[in-house]
Amino acid sequence: METAEQGGGAPRGFGLGEIEMGTSATSTSGGQGGTAEQTATPLTSLKAWKSLRTHYKKLQQTHLRDLFAGDPERGERMTATAGDIFLDYSKNRITDETLKLLLKLAEQSGLRGRIDAMFRGDRINITEKRAVLHVALRAPRGASIVVDGENVVPEVHAVLDKMTDFSNRIRSREWKGYTGRPIRNVINVGIGGSDLGPVMAYEALKHYSDRDMTFRFVSNVDGTDFAEAVRDLDAAETLFIISSKTFTTLETMTNAHSARAWSVTGFDGDEKSVARHFVAVSTNAAEVAKFGIDTANMFGFWDWVGGRYSMDSAIGLSTMVAIGPENFRAMLDGFHQMDEHFRTAPFKQNLPVLLGLLTVWYADFFGAETVAVLPYEQYLKRFPAYLQQLTMESNGKHVTLEGTKVDYATGPIYWGEPGTNGQHSFYQLIHQGTRLIPCDFIAFAKTLNPLGRHHDMLMANVFAQAEALAFGKTAEQVKAEGTPDWLAPHRVFEGNRPSNTILADELTPESLGKLVALYEHSVFTQGTIWQINSFDQWGVELGKVLAQRIIPELESGGEPALEHDSSTNNLIRRYRRAKG
Ligand code: F6P
């Protein structure tokens, strides 16, 4: 668990340029220690919200076919760019009026002020009394972001330099294992934000990685995860990176202890081997030392980095070892470019703001419950899984910053798979089912693996899917093709199904950084509109606590006295009998 740090020094500081202060409907940004200073106007009482409600009633039947037919420029006009990231949002069920009202909603929700508060280091994570400064992780060396009176940017770069030195030693095979053999296998042990970012980034940037090394990721407390990760590896060539912000997470610590036992066995029980085969990434030096890892081999980060916002901190050590420090820094530069775009671009050209507002539009007015993220890029196969924690742990909240139960929908369910595989699986429901599923298509103009006609075919499919969803196929068109009347209804595509297309030049470390930051800031935009805290995660606590109570009941020699509900008691008894 990421425990709340007590105390409330004044987190202040500028340094990323002039910050323009906005007026805010939500003054609960927790500037000083996170206390609510002023009551926010409830979201549903905001003028723009009410106007959007009326506007939705008028627009809900309008078809994208008509919107495009009435405006030949629409496909060129409703686009925005941030560097080489191009967003086509024209296939959304919006008009210029919708956009105007959504942008007003952003203004009336105090988005400008919230962005400034985040970049300034205010403790906007009010329930944990923390600043939210993942943007500091990618700030250039000379920048200044002050937390509790201290510029944190030099510390960030000191850790990056230490990671660089370590990565170079591993990659050049200079760092030797306990018996003098070079490290060829790296296993990251972590879970949640200490796993999903590293796995996603490794898969996404595999093209840039050292192909003579093996990278694996162990997260699940299911012993199968660990057993399969090490079954063909030699301990003498294997390095474990134990990644845990708190260094107390049950799954990670259980896997870390199993890793140590496996590794030490490979050296005939010699515990001195641990120093050459284990490093840690954490904020908790005391626990790292207790585990037996020399804190000289620990890479730190800070409480102002949320787990799901940490892939560009030391949590990315496995990424840096895989792709090299230069590529890692290029990724950070990509993040930073998107941060600057988010901070400075006018909202109507601001990609994260537009994506965030469109998500609110569908979730709260159309009642859409999910968003499908569909990368047409095989290397991004773990991107939807990564986004699930980023979006749902952030915006899966039912009370406002002030603790009032919301009376509108908050974070939608994010899901997805790479195209074209999804087309032969769940796309049927998106095209012809009864639910509205806004889609984000992600594609790259250049492929990293040119192979005959493959890339043109892939790109033809992504463009075709967005076109088919938006425009569909009418009954008249179906009949004109000679389809018998009885079959025609089955072959009709209603269309009017919205999508965004995000098109970049090529998947590089830099473009990956931009893409991740785009979604991070879209999540922030959504959370601001919904007046929720996107940076805590109390919802994961109850299950953890109950599991701790059940573990001894499963392991005890004698029959335990069970005081759960009758279903849980029965399941525990049945499991105990079955395991023998
Ligand atoms: O699932 C809850 C959570 O706290 C996540 O937010 C976090 O990414 C994950 O657990 C892992 O935490 P840690 O890095 O402290 O092991």
Coordinates of C-alpha atoms and ligand atoms in Angstrom, one line a residue:
M1 CA 0.0 0.0 0.0
E2 CA 1.1 3.5 -0.7
T3 CA 0.6 4.9 2.8
A4 CA -0.2 8.6 3.3
E5 CA 2.7 10.6 4.5
Q6 CA 1.8 12.9 7.3
G7 CA 2.7 16.5 7.6
G8 CA 2.1 19.3 5.3
G9 CA 4.9 21.6 4.4
A10 CA 4.2 24.2 1.7
P11 CA 4.9 22.6 -1.7
R12 CA 5.6 25.5 -3.9
G13 CA 7.8 26.4 -6.7
F14 CA 7.9 27.5 -10.3
G15 CA 10.5 26.8 -12.8
L16 CA 8.9 25.3 -15.9
G17 CA 8.2 28.7 -17.3
E18 CA 5.5 31.2 -16.5
I19 CA 2.4 29.6 -15.0
E20 CA -0.8 31.3 -15.7
M21 CA -3.3 30.9 -12.9
G22 CA -6.9 30.1 -13.8
T23 CA -10.1 30.4 -11.9
S24 CA -11.4 27.2 -10.5
A25 CA -14.8 25.7 -9.7
T26 CA -12.8 23.3 -7.5
S27 CA -10.7 25.0 -5.0
T28 CA -9.9 21.8 -3.2
S29 CA -6.6 21.3 -4.8
G30 CA -5.0 20.9 -1.4
G31 CA -2.5 23.6 -1.9
Q32 CA -1.3 23.6 1.7
G33 CA -1.5 20.1 3.2
G34 CA -4.6 19.2 1.3
T35 CA -7.4 20.8 3.2
A36 CA -10.6 21.8 1.4
E37 CA -10.4 25.6 1.2
Q38 CA -13.6 26.4 -0.6
T39 CA -16.6 24.3 -1.6
A40 CA -16.7 23.4 -5.2
T41 CA -19.7 24.0 -7.4
P42 CA -21.2 20.5 -8.0
L43 CA -20.4 19.3 -11.5
T44 CA -24.0 18.9 -12.4
S45 CA -24.7 22.5 -11.4
L46 CA -22.1 24.0 -13.7
K47 CA -23.6 26.0 -16.5
A48 CA -21.7 24.2 -19.2
W49 CA -22.9 20.8 -17.8
K50 CA -26.5 21.9 -18.0
S51 CA -26.0 23.2 -21.5
L52 CA -24.4 19.9 -22.5
R53 CA -27.4 18.0 -21.2
T54 CA -29.7 20.1 -23.4
H55 CA -27.3 19.9 -26.3
Y56 CA -27.1 16.1 -26.0
K57 CA -30.8 15.7 -26.4
K58 CA -30.7 17.6 -29.7
L59 CA -27.6 15.8 -31.0
Q60 CA -28.2 12.2 -29.9
Q61 CA -30.0 11.2 -33.0
T62 CA -27.7 13.0 -35.4
H63 CA -25.7 10.6 -37.6
L64 CA -22.0 11.0 -38.4
R65 CA -23.0 10.5 -42.0
D66 CA -24.9 13.7 -41.9
L67 CA -22.2 15.6 -39.9
F68 CA -19.7 14.6 -42.6
A69 CA -22.0 15.3 -45.5
G70 CA -22.8 18.8 -44.1
D71 CA -19.2 19.7 -43.6
P72 CA -16.7 18.6 -46.3
E73 CA -13.8 20.0 -44.2
R74 CA -14.7 18.1 -41.1
G75 CA -12.0 15.4 -41.5
E76 CA -9.3 18.0 -41.8
R77 CA -10.7 20.5 -39.3
M78 CA -11.3 18.2 -36.3
T79 CA -7.7 17.3 -35.9
A80 CA -4.9 18.4 -33.6
T81 CA -1.2 17.6 -33.3
A82 CA 1.4 17.5 -30.7
G83 CA 4.8 17.1 -32.4
D84 CA 4.5 14.0 -34.6
I85 CA 1.4 12.7 -32.7
F86 CA -1.7 13.4 -34.9
L87 CA -5.2 13.1 -33.5
D88 CA -8.2 12.8 -35.8
Y89 CA -11.2 13.3 -33.6
S90 CA -13.6 14.0 -36.5
K91 CA -15.4 10.6 -36.2
N92 CA -16.9 11.6 -32.8
R93 CA -20.5 12.4 -32.3
I94 CA -19.8 16.1 -31.8
T95 CA -20.4 19.4 -33.5
D96 CA -18.5 22.6 -33.1
E97 CA -21.1 23.5 -30.5
T98 CA -20.4 20.3 -28.5
L99 CA -16.7 21.2 -28.6
K100 CA -17.4 24.7 -27.4
L101 CA -19.5 23.5 -24.5
L102 CA -16.9 20.8 -23.5
L103 CA -14.2 23.4 -23.6
K104 CA -16.4 25.6 -21.4
L105 CA -16.8 22.7 -19.0
A106 CA -13.0 22.4 -18.8
E107 CA -12.8 26.1 -18.0
Q108 CA -15.6 26.1 -15.5
S109 CA -14.1 23.0 -13.8
G110 CA -10.9 24.9 -13.2
L111 CA -8.8 22.7 -15.4
R112 CA -6.2 25.4 -16.0
G113 CA -5.7 26.0 -12.3
R114 CA -5.5 22.2 -11.6
I115 CA -2.8 21.8 -14.3
D116 CA -0.8 24.6 -12.8
A117 CA -1.3 23.2 -9.3
M118 CA 0.0 19.8 -10.4
F119 CA 3.1 21.2 -12.2
R120 CA 3.8 23.5 -9.3
G121 CA 3.9 20.6 -6.8
D122 CA 0.8 21.4 -4.8
R123 CA -0.4 18.5 -2.7
I124 CA -3.3 17.7 -5.0
N125 CA -3.4 14.1 -3.8
I126 CA -5.3 15.3 -0.8
T127 CA -6.2 12.0 0.8
E128 CA -2.5 11.0 1.0
K129 CA -1.3 14.6 1.4
R130 CA 1.1 14.3 -1.5
A131 CA 2.3 16.3 -4.4
V132 CA 1.7 14.6 -7.8
L133 CA 4.9 15.2 -9.8
H134 CA 5.5 12.5 -12.3
V135 CA 6.2 15.4 -14.7
A136 CA 9.3 16.1 -12.6
L137 CA 10.7 12.7 -13.6
R138 CA 11.2 13.9 -17.1
A139 CA 12.0 17.5 -16.5
P140 CA 15.3 18.5 -18.2
R141 CA 18.4 18.8 -16.1
G142 CA 18.3 22.5 -15.7
A143 CA 14.6 22.8 -14.7
S144 CA 13.5 23.6 -11.2
I145 CA 10.5 22.1 -9.4
V146 CA 10.3 22.7 -5.7
V147 CA 8.8 20.4 -3.2
D148 CA 9.0 21.2 0.5
G149 CA 11.5 24.0 -0.3
E150 CA 13.8 21.8 -2.4
N151 CA 14.4 21.6 -6.1
V152 CA 13.7 17.9 -6.9
V153 CA 15.1 17.9 -10.4
P154 CA 18.8 17.5 -9.5
E155 CA 17.8 14.4 -7.4
V156 CA 15.8 13.0 -10.3
H157 CA 18.9 13.3 -12.5
A158 CA 21.2 11.9 -9.8
V159 CA 19.1 8.7 -9.8
L160 CA 19.0 8.7 -13.6
D161 CA 22.8 9.0 -13.7
K162 CA 23.1 6.1 -11.2
M163 CA 20.8 4.0 -13.3
T164 CA 22.8 4.9 -16.4
D165 CA 26.0 3.8 -14.8
F166 CA 24.5 0.5 -13.6
S167 CA 22.8 -0.2 -17.0
N168 CA 26.0 0.4 -18.9
R169 CA 27.9 -2.0 -16.6
I170 CA 25.3 -4.7 -17.1
R171 CA 25.0 -4.1 -20.9
S172 CA 28.8 -4.0 -21.4
R173 CA 29.0 -7.3 -19.3
E174 CA 31.4 -5.5 -17.0
W175 CA 29.1 -6.2 -14.0
K176 CA 29.8 -9.8 -13.1
G177 CA 27.8 -12.3 -11.2
Y178 CA 29.1 -14.0 -8.0
T179 CA 31.0 -16.6 -10.0
G180 CA 32.4 -14.1 -12.4
R181 CA 30.0 -14.8 -15.3
P182 CA 28.3 -11.8 -17.0
I183 CA 24.6 -11.1 -16.4
R184 CA 22.5 -12.2 -19.4
N185 CA 19.0 -12.5 -17.7
V186 CA 17.2 -9.7 -15.9
I187 CA 14.0 -10.5 -14.0
N188 CA 11.9 -7.6 -12.7
V189 CA 9.9 -8.6 -9.7
G190 CA 7.0 -6.2 -9.0
I191 CA 3.3 -5.7 -9.3
G192 CA 0.8 -3.0 -10.4
G193 CA 2.7 0.1 -11.4
S194 CA 6.0 -1.7 -10.5
D195 CA 5.3 -4.2 -13.2
L196 CA 2.8 -3.1 -15.8
G197 CA 4.9 -0.1 -17.0
P198 CA 8.2 -2.1 -17.2
V199 CA 6.5 -5.0 -19.1
M200 CA 4.6 -2.7 -21.4
A201 CA 7.7 -0.6 -22.2
Y202 CA 9.9 -3.7 -22.7
E203 CA 7.4 -5.2 -25.2
A204 CA 6.9 -1.8 -26.9
L205 CA 10.6 -1.1 -27.3
K206 CA 11.8 -4.6 -27.8
H207 CA 13.1 -3.6 -31.3
Y208 CA 15.6 -1.3 -29.5
S209 CA 16.6 -3.8 -26.8
D210 CA 19.8 -5.9 -26.4
R211 CA 18.7 -9.2 -28.1
D212 CA 21.5 -11.2 -26.4
M213 CA 19.8 -10.6 -23.1
T214 CA 16.6 -12.1 -21.7
F215 CA 14.1 -10.0 -19.8
R216 CA 11.3 -11.4 -17.8
F217 CA 8.7 -10.0 -15.4
V218 CA 7.2 -11.7 -12.3
S219 CA 4.2 -10.2 -10.7
N220 CA 1.6 -12.7 -9.7
V221 CA 1.7 -14.4 -6.2
D222 CA 0.7 -17.5 -8.1
G223 CA 3.9 -19.6 -7.9
T224 CA 3.5 -20.5 -11.6
D225 CA 4.6 -17.0 -12.6
F226 CA 7.9 -17.3 -10.8
A227 CA 8.5 -21.0 -11.7
E228 CA 7.9 -20.4 -15.4
A229 CA 10.2 -17.3 -15.4
V230 CA 13.2 -19.1 -14.0
R231 CA 12.8 -22.7 -15.2
D232 CA 15.3 -22.4 -18.0
L233 CA 17.7 -19.9 -16.4
D234 CA 21.0 -20.2 -14.8
A235 CA 21.3 -18.3 -11.4
A236 CA 24.9 -17.5 -12.2
E237 CA 23.8 -15.2 -15.1
T238 CA 20.6 -13.9 -13.6
L239 CA 19.9 -10.6 -11.9
F240 CA 16.7 -9.8 -10.0
I241 CA 15.4 -6.2 -9.8
I242 CA 13.0 -6.1 -6.9
S243 CA 10.7 -3.2 -7.7
S244 CA 8.4 -2.0 -5.1
K245 CA 7.6 1.6 -4.0
T246 CA 6.7 0.5 -0.5
F247 CA 8.8 -2.7 -0.4
T248 CA 6.0 -4.3 1.7
T249 CA 3.6 -5.5 -1.1
L250 CA 2.6 -9.1 -0.3
E251 CA 3.0 -10.4 -3.9
T252 CA 6.3 -8.7 -4.5
M253 CA 7.9 -9.6 -1.2
T254 CA 6.7 -13.3 -1.5
N255 CA 8.2 -13.5 -5.0
A256 CA 11.4 -11.7 -3.9
H257 CA 11.9 -14.2 -1.1
S258 CA 11.4 -17.1 -3.5
A259 CA 13.8 -15.5 -5.9
R260 CA 16.4 -15.1 -3.3
A261 CA 16.0 -18.8 -2.2
W262 CA 16.2 -19.9 -5.9
S263 CA 19.3 -17.7 -6.6
V264 CA 21.2 -18.7 -3.4
T265 CA 20.5 -22.4 -4.0
G266 CA 22.3 -21.8 -7.4
F267 CA 25.4 -20.8 -5.4
D268 CA 25.2 -23.8 -2.9
G269 CA 23.5 -21.6 -0.3
D270 CA 26.1 -18.9 -0.3
E271 CA 24.2 -15.8 0.9
K272 CA 27.1 -13.5 -0.2
S273 CA 25.9 -14.0 -3.8
V274 CA 22.9 -11.8 -3.1
A275 CA 24.9 -8.6 -3.5
R276 CA 25.8 -9.5 -7.1
H277 CA 22.4 -10.8 -8.1
F278 CA 19.8 -8.5 -6.4
V279 CA 19.2 -4.8 -6.8
A280 CA 16.1 -2.9 -5.5
V281 CA 14.0 0.0 -6.7
S282 CA 12.1 1.5 -3.9
T283 CA 11.3 4.5 -1.7
N284 CA 11.9 2.4 1.4
A285 CA 15.6 2.0 2.2
A286 CA 15.0 0.5 5.6
E287 CA 12.9 -2.5 4.2
V288 CA 15.4 -2.9 1.3
A289 CA 18.3 -3.3 3.8
K290 CA 16.2 -5.7 6.0
F291 CA 15.7 -7.9 2.9
G292 CA 19.4 -8.1 2.6
I293 CA 20.1 -5.9 -0.5
D294 CA 22.9 -3.4 -0.1
T295 CA 21.3 0.1 -0.2
A296 CA 24.3 1.0 -2.5
N297 CA 22.4 -1.2 -5.0
M298 CA 19.1 0.6 -4.4
F299 CA 17.6 3.1 -6.9
G300 CA 15.3 5.5 -5.2
F301 CA 12.2 7.5 -6.0
W302 CA 9.8 9.6 -4.1
D303 CA 6.4 9.6 -2.5
W304 CA 5.2 12.2 -5.1
V305 CA 5.5 9.5 -7.8
G306 CA 2.3 7.4 -7.9
G307 CA 2.8 3.7 -8.7
R308 CA 0.9 3.8 -12.0
Y309 CA 2.8 7.0 -12.9
S310 CA 6.3 5.5 -12.3
M311 CA 7.5 3.7 -15.4
D312 CA 9.8 6.7 -16.1
S313 CA 11.3 6.7 -12.6
A314 CA 13.8 4.1 -11.4
I315 CA 10.9 1.6 -11.7
G316 CA 12.0 1.7 -15.4
L317 CA 15.5 0.3 -14.5
S318 CA 14.7 -2.9 -16.5
T319 CA 13.7 -0.8 -19.4
M320 CA 16.9 1.2 -19.3
V321 CA 19.0 -2.0 -19.1
A322 CA 17.1 -3.4 -22.1
I323 CA 17.2 -0.4 -24.4
G324 CA 20.1 1.5 -23.1
P325 CA 20.4 4.9 -21.3
E326 CA 20.3 6.9 -24.5
N327 CA 17.0 5.4 -25.6
F328 CA 15.6 5.7 -22.1
R329 CA 16.4 9.4 -22.1
A330 CA 14.8 9.8 -25.5
M331 CA 11.6 8.3 -24.0
L332 CA 11.8 10.8 -21.1
D333 CA 12.1 13.6 -23.7
G334 CA 9.0 12.3 -25.4
F335 CA 7.1 12.4 -22.1
H336 CA 8.4 15.9 -21.4
Q337 CA 7.3 17.2 -24.9
M338 CA 3.8 16.0 -24.2
D339 CA 3.9 17.5 -20.7
E340 CA 4.8 20.9 -22.2
H341 CA 2.1 20.5 -24.8
F342 CA -0.5 19.7 -22.0
R343 CA 0.7 22.6 -19.9
T344 CA 0.9 25.3 -22.6
A345 CA -1.3 24.4 -25.6
P346 CA -4.7 26.1 -25.8
F347 CA -7.4 23.6 -24.7
K348 CA -9.0 23.4 -28.2
Q349 CA -5.7 22.1 -29.6
N350 CA -4.6 20.2 -26.6
L351 CA -4.6 16.5 -27.2
P352 CA -4.9 15.2 -23.6
V353 CA -7.6 17.8 -22.9
L354 CA -9.6 16.8 -26.1
L355 CA -9.2 13.1 -25.4
G356 CA -10.3 13.6 -21.8
L357 CA -13.3 15.7 -22.6
L358 CA -14.5 13.2 -25.2
T359 CA -14.3 10.5 -22.7
V360 CA -16.4 12.5 -20.3
W361 CA -18.9 13.3 -23.1
Y362 CA -19.5 9.6 -23.9
A363 CA -19.4 8.3 -20.3
D364 CA -21.8 10.9 -18.8
F365 CA -24.1 11.8 -21.7
F366 CA -24.2 8.7 -23.9
G367 CA -23.9 6.3 -20.9
A368 CA -20.9 4.6 -22.5
E369 CA -19.4 2.2 -20.0
T370 CA -16.1 1.4 -21.7
V371 CA -13.4 2.7 -24.0
A372 CA -11.6 0.3 -26.3
V373 CA -7.9 1.0 -27.0
L374 CA -6.9 -0.7 -30.2
P375 CA -3.2 -0.4 -31.2
Y376 CA -2.4 -1.4 -34.7
E377 CA 1.1 -2.1 -33.7
Q378 CA 2.1 -5.6 -32.4
Y379 CA 4.8 -4.1 -30.1
L380 CA 2.0 -2.3 -28.2
K381 CA 0.3 -5.5 -27.2
R382 CA 0.6 -4.8 -23.5
F383 CA -0.4 -1.1 -23.8
P384 CA -4.2 -1.7 -23.1
A385 CA -3.2 -3.7 -19.9
Y386 CA -0.9 -0.9 -18.9
L387 CA -3.7 1.7 -19.5
Q388 CA -6.1 -0.3 -17.4
Q389 CA -4.2 0.5 -14.2
L390 CA -3.5 4.0 -15.3
T391 CA -7.1 4.8 -16.0
M392 CA -9.1 2.6 -13.7
E393 CA -7.0 2.9 -10.6
S394 CA -7.0 6.6 -11.1
N395 CA -10.6 7.4 -12.0
G396 CA -12.5 4.4 -10.5
K397 CA -13.8 6.7 -7.7
H398 CA -17.2 7.2 -6.3
V399 CA -16.8 10.4 -4.1
T400 CA -15.6 13.9 -5.0
L401 CA -12.5 15.5 -3.4
E402 CA -14.8 16.7 -0.7
G403 CA -16.0 13.2 0.0
T404 CA -19.5 13.6 -1.5
K405 CA -21.0 10.7 -3.4
V406 CA -21.1 11.6 -7.1
D407 CA -24.3 11.5 -9.0
Y408 CA -22.7 10.9 -12.4
A409 CA -20.5 8.2 -14.0
T410 CA -16.8 8.5 -13.4
G411 CA -14.0 6.4 -14.9
P412 CA -15.0 4.0 -17.7
I413 CA -13.6 0.5 -18.2
Y414 CA -10.6 0.6 -20.5
W415 CA -9.8 -2.6 -22.5
G416 CA -8.4 -3.6 -25.8
E417 CA -6.2 -5.8 -27.9
P418 CA -3.9 -5.1 -30.9
G419 CA -5.5 -4.9 -34.3
T420 CA -6.0 -6.8 -36.5
N421 CA -6.5 -9.7 -34.0
G422 CA -9.4 -8.0 -32.3
Q423 CA -11.2 -7.7 -35.6
H424 CA -11.6 -11.5 -35.7
S425 CA -12.8 -11.6 -32.1
F426 CA -14.8 -8.8 -30.3
Y427 CA -15.2 -6.2 -33.1
Q428 CA -18.5 -7.8 -34.1
L429 CA -20.0 -6.4 -30.9
I430 CA -18.5 -2.9 -31.4
H431 CA -20.0 -2.9 -35.0
Q432 CA -23.4 -4.4 -34.5
G433 CA -24.0 -4.9 -30.7
T434 CA -26.3 -2.8 -28.6
R435 CA -23.7 -0.9 -26.7
L436 CA -21.8 2.2 -27.6
I437 CA -18.1 1.7 -27.4
P438 CA -15.9 4.6 -28.2
C439 CA -12.6 3.4 -29.7
D440 CA -9.1 4.8 -29.7
F441 CA -7.2 3.5 -32.7
I442 CA -3.4 3.9 -32.5
A443 CA -1.2 3.4 -35.6
F444 CA 2.2 4.4 -36.9
A445 CA 3.0 5.5 -40.5
K446 CA 6.3 3.5 -40.6
T447 CA 6.8 0.0 -39.4
L448 CA 9.9 -1.3 -37.6
N449 CA 9.6 -4.6 -39.5
P450 CA 9.0 -3.9 -43.2
L451 CA 7.8 -7.1 -44.7
G452 CA 6.2 -7.1 -48.2
R453 CA 2.7 -5.6 -48.1
H454 CA 2.1 -6.2 -44.4
H455 CA 2.2 -2.6 -43.3
D456 CA -0.1 -1.3 -46.0
M457 CA -2.6 -4.1 -45.1
L458 CA -2.4 -3.2 -41.5
M459 CA -3.0 0.4 -42.1
A460 CA -5.8 -0.3 -44.5
N461 CA -7.5 -2.2 -41.8
V462 CA -7.2 0.5 -39.2
F463 CA -8.6 3.2 -41.5
A464 CA -11.3 0.8 -42.7
Q465 CA -12.5 0.0 -39.2
A466 CA -12.8 3.6 -38.2
E467 CA -14.7 4.3 -41.4
A468 CA -17.0 1.3 -41.0
L469 CA -17.8 2.2 -37.4
A470 CA -18.7 5.8 -38.3
F471 CA -20.6 5.3 -41.5
G472 CA -21.9 1.8 -41.4
K473 CA -24.0 0.4 -44.2
T474 CA -27.7 1.2 -44.7
A475 CA -30.5 -1.2 -45.4
E476 CA -30.7 0.4 -48.9
Q477 CA -27.1 -0.3 -49.6
V478 CA -27.4 -3.8 -48.4
K479 CA -30.5 -4.5 -50.6
A480 CA -28.8 -2.8 -53.6
E481 CA -26.2 -5.5 -53.3
G482 CA -28.8 -8.1 -54.0
T483 CA -29.2 -9.3 -50.4
P484 CA -32.6 -11.0 -49.9
D485 CA -35.0 -9.1 -47.6
W486 CA -34.9 -11.7 -44.8
L487 CA -31.1 -11.4 -44.5
A488 CA -30.8 -7.7 -45.0
P489 CA -31.3 -6.7 -41.3
H490 CA -28.5 -8.9 -40.2
R491 CA -26.2 -7.3 -42.7
V492 CA -27.0 -3.7 -41.8
F493 CA -24.4 -1.7 -40.0
E494 CA -26.0 1.2 -38.2
G495 CA -22.7 3.1 -38.0
N496 CA -22.6 6.3 -35.9
R497 CA -20.0 4.6 -33.6
P498 CA -17.4 7.0 -32.5
S499 CA -13.6 6.7 -32.6
N500 CA -10.4 8.7 -32.4
T501 CA -7.5 7.8 -34.6
I502 CA -4.0 8.6 -33.1
L503 CA -1.4 8.4 -35.8
A504 CA 2.3 8.8 -35.2
D505 CA 5.4 8.5 -37.5
E506 CA 7.1 5.5 -36.0
L507 CA 7.2 3.6 -32.7
T508 CA 10.3 5.0 -31.0
P509 CA 11.2 5.5 -27.3
E510 CA 10.3 9.2 -27.8
S511 CA 6.9 8.5 -29.4
L512 CA 6.1 5.9 -26.7
G513 CA 6.9 8.6 -24.0
K514 CA 4.5 11.0 -25.8
L515 CA 1.7 8.4 -26.0
V516 CA 1.9 7.4 -22.3
A517 CA 1.9 11.1 -21.2
L518 CA -1.0 11.7 -23.5
Y519 CA -3.1 9.2 -21.6
E520 CA -1.7 10.3 -18.2
H521 CA -2.9 13.8 -18.8
S522 CA -6.2 12.7 -20.4
V523 CA -6.9 10.8 -17.1
F524 CA -6.0 14.0 -15.2
T525 CA -8.4 16.0 -17.3
Q526 CA -11.2 13.5 -16.7
G527 CA -10.6 13.4 -13.0
T528 CA -10.6 17.2 -12.8
I529 CA -14.0 17.4 -14.5
W530 CA -15.4 14.6 -12.2
Q531 CA -13.9 16.5 -9.2
I532 CA -12.3 13.3 -7.9
N533 CA -8.8 12.4 -6.7
S534 CA -7.1 10.5 -9.5
F535 CA -4.1 9.8 -7.4
D536 CA -5.1 7.6 -4.5
Q537 CA -6.2 4.0 -4.6
W538 CA -8.0 3.2 -1.4
G539 CA -10.2 0.7 -3.3
V540 CA -7.4 -1.9 -3.3
E541 CA -7.1 -2.0 0.5
L542 CA -10.1 -4.1 1.7
G543 CA -9.3 -7.2 -0.3
K544 CA -5.6 -7.0 0.9
V545 CA -6.6 -6.8 4.5
L546 CA -9.1 -9.7 4.3
A547 CA -6.5 -11.9 2.5
Q548 CA -4.1 -11.3 5.4
R549 CA -6.8 -12.6 7.8
I550 CA -7.6 -15.6 5.6
I551 CA -4.0 -16.8 5.0
P552 CA -3.5 -18.2 8.5
E553 CA -6.9 -19.8 8.3
L554 CA -5.8 -21.7 5.2
E555 CA -2.4 -22.6 6.7
S556 CA -3.3 -23.6 10.2
G557 CA -2.8 -27.2 11.2
G558 CA -6.0 -27.5 13.2
E559 CA -9.5 -26.6 12.1
P560 CA -9.7 -22.8 12.4
A561 CA -12.7 -21.1 14.0
L562 CA -14.1 -19.2 11.0
E563 CA -16.1 -16.1 11.5
H564 CA -16.8 -15.0 7.9
D565 CA -20.1 -15.1 6.1
S566 CA -21.4 -18.7 5.3
S567 CA -20.2 -18.6 1.7
T568 CA -16.6 -17.6 2.6
N569 CA -16.5 -20.1 5.5
N570 CA -17.7 -22.9 3.2
L571 CA -15.2 -22.0 0.5
I572 CA -12.3 -22.0 3.0
R573 CA -13.4 -25.4 4.5
R574 CA -13.8 -26.9 1.0
Y575 CA -10.3 -25.7 0.0
R576 CA -8.7 -27.1 3.2
R577 CA -10.3 -30.5 2.6
A578 CA -9.3 -30.5 -1.1
K579 CA -5.7 -29.6 -0.5
G580 CA -5.5 -32.4 2.1
Ligands
F6P1 O1 -2.5 -2.1 -6.2 C1 -2.2 -1.1 -5.3 C2 -0.8 -0.6 -5.5 O2 -0.5 0.3 -4.4 C3 -0.6 0.1 -6.8 O3 -1.0 1.5 -6.8 C4 0.9 0.0 -7.0 O4 1.3 0.3 -8.3 C5 1.1 -1.5 -6.6 O5 0.1 -1.6 -5.5 C6 2.4 -1.9 -6.2 O6 2.9 -1.2 -5.1 P1 4.4 -1.2 -4.7 O7 5.2 -0.7 -5.8 O8 4.5 -0.5 -3.4 O9 4.8 -2.7 -4.5

